[in-house]
Amino acid sequence: MNPTKRIERPRVLIGEADLQRRVSELAQEIDRDYADSERLIAIGVLKGSVFFMVDLLKQVTVPVQVDFFQTTSYGDGTSPSEVRIRKDIDLLIRGADVLLIEDIVDTGYTLRTILDLLRYRGAASVKLCALLDKSTRREVEVPIDYRGFEIEDHFVVGYGLDLADYYRNLPYIGIYDGEMDD
Ligand code: IMP
Ligand code: MG
């Protein structure tokens, strides 16, 4: 990636205040829904979900264990239908209520693969919380239980979402209109 692009400021799609407001609403919903859960595990998909997950879980008050998956990243040249797990979770999830946390659902391949794996391992329940939903891009069906925002088909960065690992630390979601070369 051309380092001069780092100083381009992506234009705001969802501002910081709107993000924080929505995150609080989602945390309240999650708190209500899991009030009686015997064992709740929140599982983030690295690295994109981290910023969202931290803000969300700081506002969740029910006891929750935390773990992470890492899958192959966007645009690395592999077929999107062949999602690889780079880092597996450490916790045993049999019998637990699993809340999977993702930054964005695009084609749906990543989430489909992980959701199937979690069910196969015997989670008592599996729900998905995704900050962003690019539903017009969907190729495989993925039910989203907690959705932050529906967005149009833009390449977005910030609040965890990246371009070549840059921009993750923007406090807002911005639209990247530059060229995609890196
Ligand atoms: P999928 O196509 O639903 O499998 O999405 C896989 C991953 O692609 C997401 O978890 C993101 O990491 C990444 N991704 C999809 N759309 C965007 C985007 O607009 N900006 C940055 N990353 C994206
Ligand atoms: Mg991701």
mmCIF file of C-alpha atoms and ligand atoms in Angstrom:
data_model
loop_
_atom_site.group_PDB
_atom_site.id
_atom_site.type_symbol
_atom_site.label_atom_id
_atom_site.label_comp_id
_atom_site.label_asym_id
_atom_site.label_seq_id
_atom_site.Cartn_x
_atom_site.Cartn_y
_atom_site.Cartn_z
ATOM 1 C CA MET A 1 0.000 0.000 0.000
ATOM 2 C CA ASN A 2 1.203 3.486 -0.865
ATOM 3 C CA PRO A 3 1.965 5.110 2.499
ATOM 4 C CA THR A 4 0.636 8.490 1.360
ATOM 5 C CA LYS A 5 -2.813 6.934 1.389
ATOM 6 C CA ARG A 6 -2.572 6.641 5.126
ATOM 7 C CA ILE A 7 -3.210 10.342 5.469
ATOM 8 C CA GLU A 8 -6.359 10.278 3.356
ATOM 9 C CA ARG A 9 -9.312 10.608 5.633
ATOM 10 C CA PRO A 10 -12.124 8.317 4.602
ATOM 11 C CA ARG A 11 -15.435 10.177 4.519
ATOM 12 C CA VAL A 12 -17.776 9.439 7.368
ATOM 13 C CA LEU A 13 -20.539 6.909 6.813
ATOM 14 C CA ILE A 14 -21.418 6.258 10.452
ATOM 15 C CA GLY A 15 -20.106 8.739 12.998
ATOM 16 C CA GLU A 16 -18.715 8.003 16.408
ATOM 17 C CA ALA A 17 -21.785 9.109 18.362
ATOM 18 C CA ASP A 18 -24.132 7.004 16.224
ATOM 19 C CA LEU A 19 -21.856 3.991 16.625
ATOM 20 C CA GLN A 20 -21.697 4.320 20.385
ATOM 21 C CA ARG A 21 -25.449 4.797 20.667
ATOM 22 C CA ARG A 22 -26.138 1.661 18.656
ATOM 23 C CA VAL A 23 -23.529 -0.365 20.534
ATOM 24 C CA SER A 24 -25.252 0.534 23.812
ATOM 25 C CA GLU A 25 -28.612 -0.564 22.427
ATOM 26 C CA LEU A 26 -27.174 -3.890 21.300
ATOM 27 C CA ALA A 27 -25.520 -4.455 24.685
ATOM 28 C CA GLN A 28 -28.840 -3.874 26.433
ATOM 29 C CA GLU A 29 -30.603 -6.353 24.151
ATOM 30 C CA ILE A 30 -27.883 -8.938 24.765
ATOM 31 C CA ASP A 31 -28.079 -8.376 28.518
ATOM 32 C CA ARG A 32 -31.823 -8.951 28.491
ATOM 33 C CA ASP A 33 -31.695 -12.023 26.247
ATOM 34 C CA TYR A 34 -28.926 -13.793 28.167
ATOM 35 C CA ALA A 35 -30.045 -12.863 31.678
ATOM 36 C CA ASP A 36 -30.788 -16.538 32.466
ATOM 37 C CA SER A 37 -27.910 -18.084 30.547
ATOM 38 C CA GLU A 38 -25.922 -20.689 32.491
ATOM 39 C CA ARG A 39 -22.786 -20.069 30.472
ATOM 40 C CA LEU A 40 -22.300 -17.383 27.857
ATOM 41 C CA ILE A 41 -19.248 -17.231 25.628
ATOM 42 C CA ALA A 42 -18.619 -14.259 23.342
ATOM 43 C CA ILE A 43 -16.421 -15.197 20.412
ATOM 44 C CA GLY A 44 -14.902 -12.513 18.220
ATOM 45 C CA VAL A 45 -13.503 -12.964 14.758
ATOM 46 C CA LEU A 46 -10.052 -11.389 14.622
ATOM 47 C CA LYS A 47 -9.042 -8.801 13.849
ATOM 48 C CA GLY A 48 -11.980 -6.760 12.592
ATOM 49 C CA SER A 49 -14.405 -7.400 15.437
ATOM 50 C CA VAL A 50 -12.070 -6.303 18.234
ATOM 51 C CA PHE A 51 -12.885 -2.604 18.505
ATOM 52 C CA PHE A 52 -16.635 -3.248 18.361
ATOM 53 C CA MET A 53 -16.415 -6.218 20.718
ATOM 54 C CA VAL A 54 -14.525 -4.328 23.405
ATOM 55 C CA ASP A 55 -17.029 -1.456 23.423
ATOM 56 C CA LEU A 56 -19.970 -3.868 23.370
ATOM 57 C CA LEU A 57 -18.790 -6.223 26.103
ATOM 58 C CA LYS A 58 -17.830 -3.395 28.443
ATOM 59 C CA GLN A 59 -21.556 -2.634 28.543
ATOM 60 C CA VAL A 60 -22.724 -6.223 29.001
ATOM 61 C CA THR A 61 -23.303 -7.093 32.653
ATOM 62 C CA VAL A 62 -24.150 -10.823 32.495
ATOM 63 C CA PRO A 63 -21.125 -13.071 33.165
ATOM 64 C CA VAL A 64 -19.384 -13.830 29.894
ATOM 65 C CA GLN A 65 -16.262 -15.654 28.798
ATOM 66 C CA VAL A 66 -14.309 -14.267 25.861
ATOM 67 C CA ASP A 67 -12.517 -16.030 23.049
ATOM 68 C CA PHE A 68 -11.409 -15.466 19.449
ATOM 69 C CA PHE A 69 -11.235 -17.084 16.064
ATOM 70 C CA GLN A 70 -9.079 -15.867 13.258
ATOM 71 C CA THR A 71 -9.996 -16.744 9.694
ATOM 72 C CA THR A 72 -8.356 -15.942 6.385
ATOM 73 C CA SER A 73 -8.645 -12.256 5.610
ATOM 74 C CA TYR A 74 -10.493 -10.432 2.849
ATOM 75 C CA GLY A 75 -8.910 -10.361 -0.591
ATOM 76 C CA ASP A 76 -5.958 -12.633 0.017
ATOM 77 C CA GLY A 77 -6.550 -14.388 -3.270
ATOM 78 C CA THR A 78 -8.239 -17.530 -2.015
ATOM 79 C CA SER A 79 -11.741 -18.459 -3.025
ATOM 80 C CA PRO A 80 -14.211 -16.846 -0.640
ATOM 81 C CA SER A 81 -16.020 -20.146 -0.285
ATOM 82 C CA GLU A 82 -12.906 -21.758 1.199
ATOM 83 C CA VAL A 83 -12.647 -20.107 4.564
ATOM 84 C CA ARG A 84 -9.681 -21.286 6.621
ATOM 85 C CA ILE A 85 -9.408 -21.121 10.391
ATOM 86 C CA ARG A 86 -6.019 -19.636 11.277
ATOM 87 C CA LYS A 87 -6.572 -19.508 14.994
ATOM 88 C CA ASP A 88 -9.129 -21.662 16.714
ATOM 89 C CA ILE A 89 -10.875 -20.807 19.981
ATOM 90 C CA ASP A 90 -9.335 -22.087 23.213
ATOM 91 C CA LEU A 91 -12.530 -22.698 25.202
ATOM 92 C CA LEU A 92 -14.674 -25.804 25.061
ATOM 93 C CA ILE A 93 -18.115 -24.727 23.959
ATOM 94 C CA ARG A 94 -20.214 -27.862 24.401
ATOM 95 C CA GLY A 95 -23.413 -26.858 26.190
ATOM 96 C CA ALA A 96 -22.603 -23.152 26.213
ATOM 97 C CA ASP A 97 -24.546 -20.261 24.722
ATOM 98 C CA VAL A 98 -22.292 -18.797 22.089
ATOM 99 C CA LEU A 99 -22.539 -15.232 20.853
ATOM 100 C CA LEU A 100 -20.417 -14.781 17.773
ATOM 101 C CA ILE A 101 -19.292 -11.204 17.190
ATOM 102 C CA GLU A 102 -18.276 -9.950 13.770
ATOM 103 C CA ASP A 103 -17.524 -6.567 12.256
ATOM 104 C CA ILE A 104 -19.337 -7.080 8.940
ATOM 105 C CA VAL A 105 -21.278 -9.719 7.064
ATOM 106 C CA ASP A 106 -20.516 -9.423 3.381
ATOM 107 C CA THR A 107 -20.856 -12.562 1.230
ATOM 108 C CA GLY A 108 -21.557 -14.564 4.374
ATOM 109 C CA TYR A 109 -18.992 -17.303 3.725
ATOM 110 C CA THR A 110 -16.881 -16.572 6.800
ATOM 111 C CA LEU A 111 -19.788 -16.579 9.215
ATOM 112 C CA ARG A 112 -21.492 -19.547 7.614
ATOM 113 C CA THR A 113 -18.344 -21.613 8.122
ATOM 114 C CA ILE A 114 -17.873 -20.555 11.746
ATOM 115 C CA LEU A 115 -21.540 -20.914 12.683
ATOM 116 C CA ASP A 116 -21.606 -24.452 11.284
ATOM 117 C CA LEU A 117 -18.449 -25.340 13.208
ATOM 118 C CA LEU A 118 -19.825 -23.995 16.502
ATOM 119 C CA ARG A 119 -23.026 -25.971 16.104
ATOM 120 C CA TYR A 120 -21.090 -29.101 15.186
ATOM 121 C CA ARG A 121 -19.126 -28.785 18.444
ATOM 122 C CA GLY A 122 -22.319 -28.874 20.459
ATOM 123 C CA ALA A 123 -22.986 -25.313 21.590
ATOM 124 C CA ALA A 124 -26.380 -25.105 23.318
ATOM 125 C CA SER A 125 -27.203 -22.055 21.225
ATOM 126 C CA VAL A 126 -25.380 -19.955 18.660
ATOM 127 C CA LYS A 127 -26.329 -16.380 17.829
ATOM 128 C CA LEU A 128 -24.652 -13.804 15.675
ATOM 129 C CA CYS A 129 -24.023 -10.155 16.478
ATOM 130 C CA ALA A 130 -22.686 -8.174 13.506
ATOM 131 C CA LEU A 131 -22.013 -4.469 13.530
ATOM 132 C CA LEU A 132 -22.550 -4.049 9.791
ATOM 133 C CA ASP A 133 -24.659 -5.920 7.265
ATOM 134 C CA LYS A 134 -23.917 -5.536 3.548
ATOM 135 C CA SER A 135 -26.933 -7.638 2.654
ATOM 136 C CA THR A 136 -26.904 -6.872 -1.085
ATOM 137 C CA ARG A 137 -23.591 -8.775 -1.326
ATOM 138 C CA ARG A 138 -24.851 -11.926 0.375
ATOM 139 C CA GLU A 139 -24.131 -15.246 -1.336
ATOM 140 C CA VAL A 140 -24.946 -17.648 1.479
ATOM 141 C CA GLU A 141 -27.681 -17.175 4.029
ATOM 142 C CA VAL A 142 -26.579 -16.089 7.504
ATOM 143 C CA PRO A 143 -29.172 -15.117 10.102
ATOM 144 C CA ILE A 144 -28.091 -12.025 12.061
ATOM 145 C CA ASP A 145 -29.610 -11.925 15.553
ATOM 146 C CA TYR A 146 -28.140 -8.558 16.584
ATOM 147 C CA ARG A 147 -27.420 -6.162 13.731
ATOM 148 C CA GLY A 148 -25.817 -2.772 14.188
ATOM 149 C CA PHE A 149 -26.401 -1.129 10.822
ATOM 150 C CA GLU A 150 -27.423 -2.166 7.331
ATOM 151 C CA ILE A 151 -25.098 -0.516 4.786
ATOM 152 C CA GLU A 152 -24.898 -0.255 1.029
ATOM 153 C CA ASP A 153 -22.182 -1.877 -1.022
ATOM 154 C CA HIS A 154 -19.223 0.377 -0.163
ATOM 155 C CA PHE A 155 -15.782 -0.676 0.963
ATOM 156 C CA VAL A 156 -15.752 0.586 4.508
ATOM 157 C CA VAL A 157 -12.931 1.070 7.001
ATOM 158 C CA GLY A 158 -12.594 2.089 10.621
ATOM 159 C CA TYR A 159 -13.751 0.860 14.021
ATOM 160 C CA GLY A 160 -11.942 -2.423 13.380
ATOM 161 C CA LEU A 161 -12.399 -2.656 9.613
ATOM 162 C CA ASP A 162 -9.239 -2.342 7.602
ATOM 163 C CA LEU A 163 -7.560 -1.803 4.302
ATOM 164 C CA ALA A 164 -4.278 -3.714 4.398
ATOM 165 C CA ASP A 165 -4.502 -3.492 8.202
ATOM 166 C CA TYR A 166 -4.643 0.316 8.165
ATOM 167 C CA TYR A 167 -7.573 2.396 9.407
ATOM 168 C CA ARG A 168 -8.741 -0.057 12.064
ATOM 169 C CA ASN A 169 -8.287 2.580 14.770
ATOM 170 C CA LEU A 170 -10.546 5.224 13.185
ATOM 171 C CA PRO A 171 -13.291 5.917 15.735
ATOM 172 C CA TYR A 172 -15.940 6.028 12.978
ATOM 173 C CA ILE A 173 -16.957 3.939 9.948
ATOM 174 C CA GLY A 174 -15.739 5.619 6.765
ATOM 175 C CA ILE A 175 -16.043 4.922 3.064
ATOM 176 C CA TYR A 176 -12.786 4.207 1.306
ATOM 177 C CA ASP A 177 -13.030 5.493 -2.283
ATOM 178 C CA GLY A 178 -9.347 5.256 -3.172
ATOM 179 C CA GLU A 179 -7.799 2.642 -5.398
ATOM 180 C CA MET A 180 -7.566 -0.795 -3.901
ATOM 181 C CA ASP A 181 -3.989 -1.503 -4.916
ATOM 182 C CA ASP A 182 -1.610 -2.514 -2.177
HETATM 183 P P1 IMP B 1 -17.643 -12.388 4.104
HETATM 184 O O1 IMP B 1 -17.589 -12.048 2.648
HETATM 185 O O2 IMP B 1 -19.032 -12.198 4.671
HETATM 186 O O3 IMP B 1 -17.080 -13.764 4.370
HETATM 187 O O4 IMP B 1 -16.720 -11.314 4.840
HETATM 188 C C1 IMP B 1 -15.461 -11.660 5.279
HETATM 189 C C2 IMP B 1 -14.649 -10.537 5.842
HETATM 190 O O5 IMP B 1 -14.369 -9.636 4.818
HETATM 191 C C3 IMP B 1 -15.278 -9.690 6.928
HETATM 192 O O6 IMP B 1 -15.207 -10.262 8.199
HETATM 193 C C4 IMP B 1 -14.363 -8.481 6.855
HETATM 194 O O7 IMP B 1 -13.178 -8.726 7.587
HETATM 195 C C5 IMP B 1 -14.045 -8.402 5.380
HETATM 196 N N1 IMP B 1 -14.816 -7.341 4.707
HETATM 197 C C6 IMP B 1 -15.964 -7.454 4.025
HETATM 198 N N2 IMP B 1 -16.377 -6.256 3.566
HETATM 199 C C7 IMP B 1 -15.457 -5.364 4.014
HETATM 200 C C8 IMP B 1 -15.335 -3.920 3.890
HETATM 201 O O8 IMP B 1 -16.161 -3.203 3.292
HETATM 202 N N3 IMP B 1 -14.246 -3.362 4.475
HETATM 203 C C9 IMP B 1 -13.311 -4.088 5.158
HETATM 204 N N4 IMP B 1 -13.402 -5.420 5.306
HETATM 205 C C10 IMP B 1 -14.465 -6.045 4.725
HETATM 206 MG MG MG B 2 -13.511 -9.759 9.785
#
